[in-house]
Coordinates of N, CA and C in Angstrom, one line a residue:
X1 N -17.8 -10.9 25.3 CA -18.2 -12.5 25.5 C -18.3 -12.2 23.5
X2 N -17.5 -13.2 22.8 CA -18.2 -13.4 21.5 C -18.3 -14.6 20.9
X3 N -18.4 -15.2 20.0 CA -17.8 -17.0 19.9 C -17.5 -17.0 18.5
X4 N -16.5 -17.9 18.2 CA -15.3 -18.5 17.8 C -16.1 -19.8 17.0
X5 N -15.6 -19.6 15.5 CA -15.4 -21.0 14.8 C -14.6 -21.7 15.2
X6 N -13.8 -22.9 15.1 CA -12.8 -23.5 14.6 C -12.9 -23.9 12.9
X7 N -11.9 -22.8 12.2 CA -12.0 -23.2 10.9 C -11.2 -25.0 10.1
X8 N -10.8 -24.4 9.0 CA -10.5 -25.6 8.3 C -9.4 -26.6 8.9
X9 N -8.7 -25.6 9.2 CA -7.4 -25.7 10.3 C -7.3 -26.1 11.6
X10 N -8.4 -26.2 12.0 CA -8.9 -26.3 13.7 C -8.1 -25.6 14.6
X11 N -7.3 -24.7 14.5 CA -6.5 -23.8 15.4 C -6.7 -22.4 14.7
X12 N -7.2 -21.4 16.4 CA -7.8 -20.0 15.4 C -6.8 -19.4 16.3
X13 N -6.4 -18.0 15.7 CA -5.2 -17.3 16.8 C -6.7 -15.7 17.0
X14 N -6.4 -15.3 17.9 CA -7.4 -14.2 18.2 C -6.7 -12.9 19.2
X15 N -6.9 -11.8 18.8 CA -7.0 -11.1 20.1 C -7.7 -9.8 19.7
X16 N -8.1 -8.6 20.9 CA -9.3 -8.3 20.6 C -8.8 -6.7 20.5
X17 N -9.6 -5.7 19.6 CA -9.4 -4.4 19.9 C -10.8 -3.3 20.1
X18 N -10.1 -2.4 20.6 CA -11.2 -1.7 21.3 C -11.4 -0.2 20.2
X19 N -12.9 -0.8 19.3 CA -13.4 -0.3 18.8 C -13.1 0.2 17.9
X20 N -12.4 -1.4 17.1 CA -11.6 -1.5 16.0 C -10.2 -1.0 15.4
X21 N -9.9 -0.1 16.6 CA -8.9 0.3 16.5 C -7.5 0.1 16.6
X22 N -6.1 -0.5 16.1 CA -5.3 -1.6 16.4 C -4.2 -0.5 16.9
X23 N -4.6 0.4 17.3 CA -3.5 1.3 18.5 C -3.8 1.1 20.3
X24 N -5.3 -0.2 20.0 CA -6.3 0.0 21.3 C -6.3 -1.5 21.7
X25 N -5.3 -2.7 21.1 CA -5.5 -3.8 21.2 C -5.5 -4.6 22.7
X26 N -5.9 -6.0 22.9 CA -5.7 -6.1 23.9 C -5.3 -7.3 23.8
X27 N -4.0 -8.0 24.4 CA -3.6 -9.5 23.6 C -2.7 -9.9 24.9
X28 N -2.7 -11.8 24.4 CA -1.7 -11.8 25.5 C 0.1 -11.3 25.9
X29 N 0.2 -11.3 27.0 CA 1.8 -10.9 27.2 C 2.8 -11.8 26.2
X30 N 2.5 -12.8 26.0 CA 3.2 -13.9 25.4 C 2.5 -14.2 23.8
X31 N 3.8 -14.9 22.9 CA 3.0 -15.3 21.6 C 2.1 -16.4 21.7
X32 N 1.1 -16.8 21.2 CA 0.6 -18.0 21.3 C 0.0 -18.4 22.8
X33 N -0.8 -17.6 22.8 CA -1.7 -17.4 24.2 C -2.2 -18.3 24.8
X34 N -2.9 -19.1 26.5 CA -3.7 -20.2 26.2 C -4.4 -19.2 27.5
X35 N -4.8 -19.7 28.2 CA -6.3 -19.1 28.8 C -5.8 -18.7 30.0
X36 N -3.9 -19.2 30.2 CA -3.7 -18.9 31.5 C -2.6 -17.9 31.4
X37 N -2.7 -17.3 30.3 CA -1.7 -16.5 29.8 C -2.0 -14.8 30.1
X38 N -1.3 -14.3 30.6 CA -1.8 -12.6 31.6 C -2.0 -12.0 30.1
X39 N -2.8 -11.2 30.7 CA -4.0 -10.0 29.6 C -2.8 -8.8 29.6
X40 N -2.7 -8.4 28.7 CA -2.0 -6.4 28.4 C -2.8 -5.9 27.4
X41 N -2.5 -4.4 27.7 CA -3.5 -3.4 26.3 C -4.4 -3.3 28.0
X42 N -4.8 -1.7 26.6 CA -4.7 -1.7 25.7 C -3.5 -0.9 25.1
X43 N -2.8 -1.3 24.0 CA -1.5 -1.1 23.6 C -1.8 -1.7 22.0
X44 N -0.4 -1.2 21.2 CA -0.5 -1.0 19.8 C 0.8 -2.1 19.6
X45 N 1.7 -2.9 20.5 CA 2.1 -3.7 20.3 C 1.6 -5.1 20.3
X46 N 1.2 -5.6 19.6 CA 0.0 -6.8 19.5 C 0.9 -7.6 18.2
X47 N 2.0 -7.3 17.4 CA 2.6 -8.2 16.6 C 3.0 -9.1 17.2
X48 N 2.2 -10.5 17.2 CA 2.4 -12.1 16.8 C 2.1 -12.1 17.8
X49 N 1.2 -11.4 18.8 CA 0.9 -12.0 20.5 C -0.7 -12.2 20.3
X50 N -1.1 -12.6 20.1 CA -2.4 -13.8 19.9 C -2.8 -14.7 21.1
X51 N -4.3 -14.8 21.2 CA -4.4 -16.2 22.1 C -4.8 -17.5 20.9
X52 N -4.8 -18.7 21.4 CA -4.7 -19.9 20.5 C -5.8 -20.3 20.9
X53 N -6.8 -21.3 20.2 CA -7.9 -21.8 20.3 C -7.5 -23.4 19.0
X54 N -6.6 -24.4 20.1 CA -6.3 -25.6 18.8 C -6.7 -26.9 18.9
X55 N -7.5 -27.2 18.1 CA -8.3 -28.3 18.3 C -7.9 -29.8 18.1
X56 N -6.6 -29.4 17.3 CA -6.3 -30.4 16.4 C -5.7 -31.6 17.1
X57 N -4.9 -31.3 18.5 CA -4.4 -32.3 19.3 C -5.9 -33.5 19.9
X58 N -6.7 -32.8 20.2 CA -7.9 -33.5 20.5 C -9.1 -33.4 19.2
X59 N -8.7 -33.4 18.3 CA -9.2 -33.7 16.9 C -10.5 -33.3 17.1
X60 N -10.8 -31.6 17.4 CA -12.0 -31.2 17.4 C -12.3 -31.2 16.0
X61 N -14.1 -30.9 15.4 CA -13.6 -30.9 13.5 C -14.0 -29.8 13.6
X62 N -13.7 -29.2 12.3 CA -13.9 -28.0 11.5 C -15.6 -27.3 12.4
X63 N -15.7 -26.3 12.6 CA -16.9 -26.0 12.5 C -17.2 -25.7 14.5
X64 N -16.3 -26.8 15.3 CA -16.9 -26.4 16.1 C -17.1 -24.9 17.2
X65 N -17.9 -24.5 17.9 CA -18.1 -23.4 18.1 C -17.5 -23.1 20.0
X66 N -17.3 -21.8 20.4 CA -16.4 -21.7 21.6 C -16.5 -20.7 21.7
X67 N -17.0 -20.3 22.8 CA -17.4 -18.7 23.4 C -16.2 -18.2 24.4
X68 N -15.8 -17.5 23.7 CA -14.9 -16.6 24.4 C -15.3 -15.2 25.1
X69 N -14.3 -15.2 26.1 CA -15.2 -14.2 27.0 C -13.7 -13.7 27.8
X70 N -14.1 -12.0 27.5 CA -12.7 -11.4 28.0 C -13.4 -11.3 29.6
X71 N -12.9 -11.1 30.6 CA -13.8 -10.7 31.6 C -12.3 -9.2 32.1
X72 N -13.1 -8.1 32.5 CA -12.1 -6.9 32.7 C -11.5 -6.6 34.2
X73 N -11.1 -6.7 34.9 CA -11.0 -6.1 36.2 C -9.7 -5.7 36.8
X74 N -9.3 -5.7 37.9 CA -8.1 -5.3 38.5 C -6.9 -6.2 37.7
X75 N -7.3 -7.4 37.4 CA -6.6 -8.6 36.9 C -7.6 -9.1 35.7
X76 N -7.5 -9.2 34.5 CA -8.2 -9.6 33.2 C -8.0 -10.8 32.9
X77 N -8.7 -11.3 32.8 CA -8.6 -12.5 32.2 C -9.5 -13.1 30.6
X78 N -8.7 -14.0 30.1 CA -9.8 -14.6 28.7 C -9.7 -16.1 29.0
X79 N -11.4 -16.5 28.6 CA -11.7 -17.6 28.6 C -11.9 -18.1 27.5
X80 N -12.0 -19.1 27.7 CA -13.1 -20.1 26.2 C -13.7 -21.0 26.5
X81 N -14.6 -21.6 25.9 CA -15.6 -22.8 26.8 C -16.2 -23.5 25.1
X82 N -16.4 -24.8 24.5 CA -16.7 -25.3 23.7 C -18.2 -25.3 24.0
X83 N -19.2 -24.7 23.3 CA -20.6 -24.8 23.3 C -21.4 -26.1 22.0
X84 N -22.6 -25.8 22.3 CA -23.2 -26.8 21.3 C -23.8 -25.7 20.7
X85 N -23.3 -24.9 19.5 CA -24.4 -23.9 18.7 C -23.6 -24.5 17.2
X86 N -24.9 -23.7 16.3 CA -24.2 -23.9 15.3 C -23.0 -22.1 14.9
X87 N -22.4 -22.9 14.0 CA -21.3 -21.5 13.7 C -22.0 -20.1 13.2
X88 N -21.5 -19.3 13.5 CA -22.4 -17.8 13.4 C -22.4 -17.2 12.0
X89 N -23.4 -16.9 11.3 CA -23.4 -16.3 9.8 C -22.2 -16.0 9.2
X90 N -21.5 -14.9 9.8 CA -20.3 -14.6 8.8 C -19.3 -15.9 9.1
X91 N -19.2 -16.6 9.2 CA -18.1 -18.0 9.4 C -18.2 -18.5 8.0
X92 N -19.0 -18.7 7.4 CA -19.2 -18.8 6.2 C -18.6 -18.3 4.8
X93 N -18.4 -17.7 5.4 CA -18.1 -16.1 4.2 C -16.7 -15.7 4.4
X94 N -15.9 -16.4 5.5 CA -14.0 -15.9 5.6 C -13.4 -16.7 5.0
X95 N -12.9 -15.9 4.2 CA -11.6 -17.2 2.9 C -10.3 -16.5 3.2
X96 N -9.9 -18.0 3.1 CA -8.4 -17.5 3.3 C -7.6 -17.6 2.5
X97 N -6.7 -17.6 2.2 CA -5.4 -17.0 0.6 C -4.2 -18.4 1.3
X98 N -3.4 -18.9 0.5 CA -2.5 -19.6 0.7 C -1.6 -19.1 0.2
X99 N -0.4 -19.0 0.0 CA 0.2 -18.8 -0.6 C 1.4 -20.0 -0.3
X100 N 2.6 -20.1 -1.5 CA 3.9 -20.8 -1.2 C 5.4 -20.1 -1.1
X101 N 6.1 -20.4 -0.5 CA 7.7 -19.8 0.3 C 8.3 -21.0 -0.3
X102 N 9.3 -20.9 -1.1 CA 10.3 -21.3 -2.4 C 11.7 -21.0 -2.4
X103 N 12.4 -22.0 -2.6 CA 13.6 -21.5 -2.9 C 13.5 -20.9 -4.2
X104 N 12.5 -21.0 -5.1 CA 12.6 -20.4 -6.6 C 11.8 -19.3 -6.2
X105 N 11.1 -18.7 -5.0 CA 10.5 -17.5 -4.7 C 11.4 -16.3 -4.0
X106 N 12.6 -16.9 -3.7 CA 13.3 -16.3 -2.7 C 13.2 -17.1 -1.1
X107 N 12.0 -17.3 -1.1 CA 11.5 -17.6 0.4 C 10.8 -16.3 1.1
X108 N 10.3 -15.8 -0.3 CA 8.8 -14.9 -0.3 C 7.7 -15.3 -0.5
X109 N 6.7 -14.8 0.5 CA 5.2 -16.1 -0.1 C 4.8 -15.5 -1.8
X110 N 4.3 -16.2 -2.3 CA 3.5 -16.3 -3.4 C 2.3 -16.6 -3.7
X111 N 1.1 -15.9 -3.9 CA -0.1 -16.3 -3.4 C -0.7 -17.6 -4.8
X112 N -0.7 -18.7 -4.0 CA -1.1 -19.5 -5.1 C -3.1 -19.8 -5.9
X113 N -3.3 -20.0 -6.4 CA -4.6 -20.1 -7.1 C -5.5 -21.3 -6.5
X114 N -6.6 -20.6 -5.8 CA -7.8 -21.2 -5.5 C -8.5 -22.4 -6.9
X115 N -7.9 -23.3 -6.4 CA -9.1 -24.7 -7.3 C -10.2 -25.3 -6.7
X116 N -10.8 -25.2 -5.7 CA -11.6 -25.6 -5.0 C -12.7 -25.7 -6.2
X117 N -13.5 -26.9 -5.4 CA -14.9 -27.0 -6.3 C -15.7 -26.5 -5.2
X118 N -16.9 -25.9 -5.6 CA -17.9 -25.1 -4.4 C -18.3 -26.3 -3.5
X119 N -18.0 -26.1 -2.3 CA -18.6 -27.5 -1.5 C -17.7 -28.3 -1.0
X120 N -16.4 -28.1 -1.9 CA -15.9 -29.5 -1.8 C -14.7 -29.2 -0.7
X121 N -13.6 -29.6 -0.3 CA -12.2 -29.3 0.4 C -11.1 -28.5 -0.5
X122 N -11.0 -27.7 0.9 CA -10.1 -26.6 -0.3 C -8.7 -27.6 -0.9
X123 N -9.0 -26.7 -1.7 CA -7.5 -27.1 -2.9 C -7.2 -26.2 -3.4
X124 N -5.6 -25.9 -3.6 CA -4.6 -24.6 -4.2 C -3.4 -25.1 -5.2
X125 N -3.2 -24.0 -5.6 CA -1.9 -24.9 -6.6 C -1.4 -23.9 -6.8
X126 N 0.0 -23.7 -7.7 CA 1.0 -23.2 -7.7 C 1.8 -23.9 -9.1
X127 N 2.4 -23.5 -9.7 CA 3.2 -23.9 -10.8 C 4.8 -23.1 -10.3
X128 N 5.6 -24.0 -11.0 CA 7.2 -23.7 -11.1 C 7.8 -24.3 -11.7
X129 N 9.1 -23.3 -12.5 CA 10.0 -24.2 -12.8 C 11.0 -25.1 -11.9
X130 N 11.7 -26.0 -12.4 CA 12.6 -26.9 -11.3 C 13.6 -26.1 -11.9
X131 N 14.7 -26.0 -10.8 CA 15.9 -25.4 -11.3 C 17.2 -25.9 -11.4
X132 N 18.0 -25.5 -12.0 CA 19.2 -26.8 -12.6 C 19.7 -27.7 -11.9
X133 N 19.4 -27.7 -10.3 CA 20.1 -28.7 -9.6 C 18.4 -29.8 -9.7
X134 N 17.6 -29.7 -10.4 CA 16.4 -30.5 -10.0 C 15.7 -30.5 -8.8
X135 N 16.2 -29.8 -7.8 CA 15.3 -30.3 -6.0 C 15.0 -28.5 -6.3
X136 N 14.4 -28.3 -5.5 CA 13.5 -27.1 -4.7 C 12.7 -27.5 -3.4
X137 N 13.2 -27.0 -2.6 CA 12.5 -26.5 -1.1 C 11.2 -25.4 -1.0
X138 N 10.3 -26.1 -0.4 CA 9.0 -24.7 -0.1 C 8.5 -25.3 1.0
X139 N 7.2 -24.3 1.3 CA 6.5 -24.7 2.5 C 4.8 -23.6 2.4
X140 N 4.1 -24.1 2.9 CA 2.9 -22.8 2.6 C 3.3 -21.9 3.6
X141 N 2.4 -20.8 3.2 CA 1.4 -20.2 4.4 C 0.3 -19.6 4.5
X142 N -0.5 -19.9 5.3 CA -1.9 -19.0 5.3 C -2.2 -17.9 5.3
X143 N -3.0 -17.0 4.3 CA -3.0 -15.5 4.8 C -1.6 -14.8 4.8
X144 N -0.6 -15.1 4.0 CA 0.8 -14.8 3.8 C 1.3 -14.4 5.4
X145 N 0.9 -15.4 6.3 CA 1.0 -15.1 7.3 C 2.5 -16.0 7.9
X146 N 3.5 -15.8 8.1 CA 4.8 -16.4 8.6 C 4.7 -17.1 9.4
X147 N 3.4 -17.0 10.9 CA 3.4 -17.5 12.0 C 2.5 -18.4 11.3
X148 N 1.5 -18.9 10.4 CA 1.0 -19.4 10.5 C 1.2 -21.0 8.7
X149 N 2.6 -21.6 9.0 CA 3.5 -22.0 8.2 C 2.8 -23.1 8.0
X150 N 2.6 -24.1 7.1 CA 2.5 -25.6 7.0 C 4.0 -26.0 6.1
X151 N 4.7 -27.3 7.0 CA 6.1 -27.9 6.2 C 6.4 -29.0 6.8
X152 N 7.1 -29.7 6.2 CA 7.5 -30.7 6.7 C 7.8 -31.5 8.1
X153 N 7.4 -32.7 8.6 CA 7.4 -32.5 10.3 C 9.5 -32.8 10.2
X154 N 9.9 -33.7 9.4 CA 11.5 -33.9 8.7 C 11.9 -32.6 7.8
X155 N 13.4 -32.5 8.3 CA 13.8 -31.7 7.4 C 14.1 -32.8 5.5
X156 N 13.4 -32.0 4.8 CA 13.8 -32.2 3.8 C 12.7 -33.5 3.1
X157 N 11.3 -33.2 4.0 CA 10.4 -34.5 3.9 C 9.9 -34.9 2.6
X158 N 9.3 -35.9 2.8 CA 8.9 -36.2 1.0 C 7.5 -36.9 1.0
X159 N 7.2 -37.7 0.6 CA 6.0 -38.3 0.8 C 5.5 -39.3 2.0
X160 N 4.2 -39.1 2.5 CA 4.4 -39.7 3.8 C 4.8 -39.2 4.5
X161 N 5.4 -38.1 4.3 CA 5.7 -37.2 5.8 C 5.0 -36.3 6.3
X162 N 4.7 -36.6 7.8 CA 3.9 -35.4 8.5 C 4.0 -34.2 8.8
X163 N 2.9 -32.9 8.7 CA 3.5 -32.0 8.2 C 2.9 -31.1 9.5
X164 N 3.2 -29.6 10.0 CA 2.9 -29.3 11.2 C 2.7 -28.4 10.5

């Protein structure tokens, strides 16, 4: 059993490791696993397979704490539940990075500079030179993880278009 606090995106992904060994990971059989997803491992084939606690649809606030339990047995299970607790001490030290992927970067991650004020909202910036067409396309990735991209809900989204 451990605790997880929802971060700034209110969506957290996780898997387990035995003795911090990536070759002995315990993870869901499918990507973006829920509490109903079958548990597999220990194995090294964890790439892209995580359980997801997603607080976005229910508008669960940042900092909400969940107790996560792995119950080992003939049929292992993973479950989580909201608890009334303060985030763990280490939670405040978690720092993410953000990168931009764009037509000017050949769709490779280019780290952005953090411009947040202490205690203020997360703010990141980058610079680019517009190409000859005067149009550039882009999206963002948290921690350079292509499974954690931020992009417009509509193709060629503009001002006011919701993001995913």
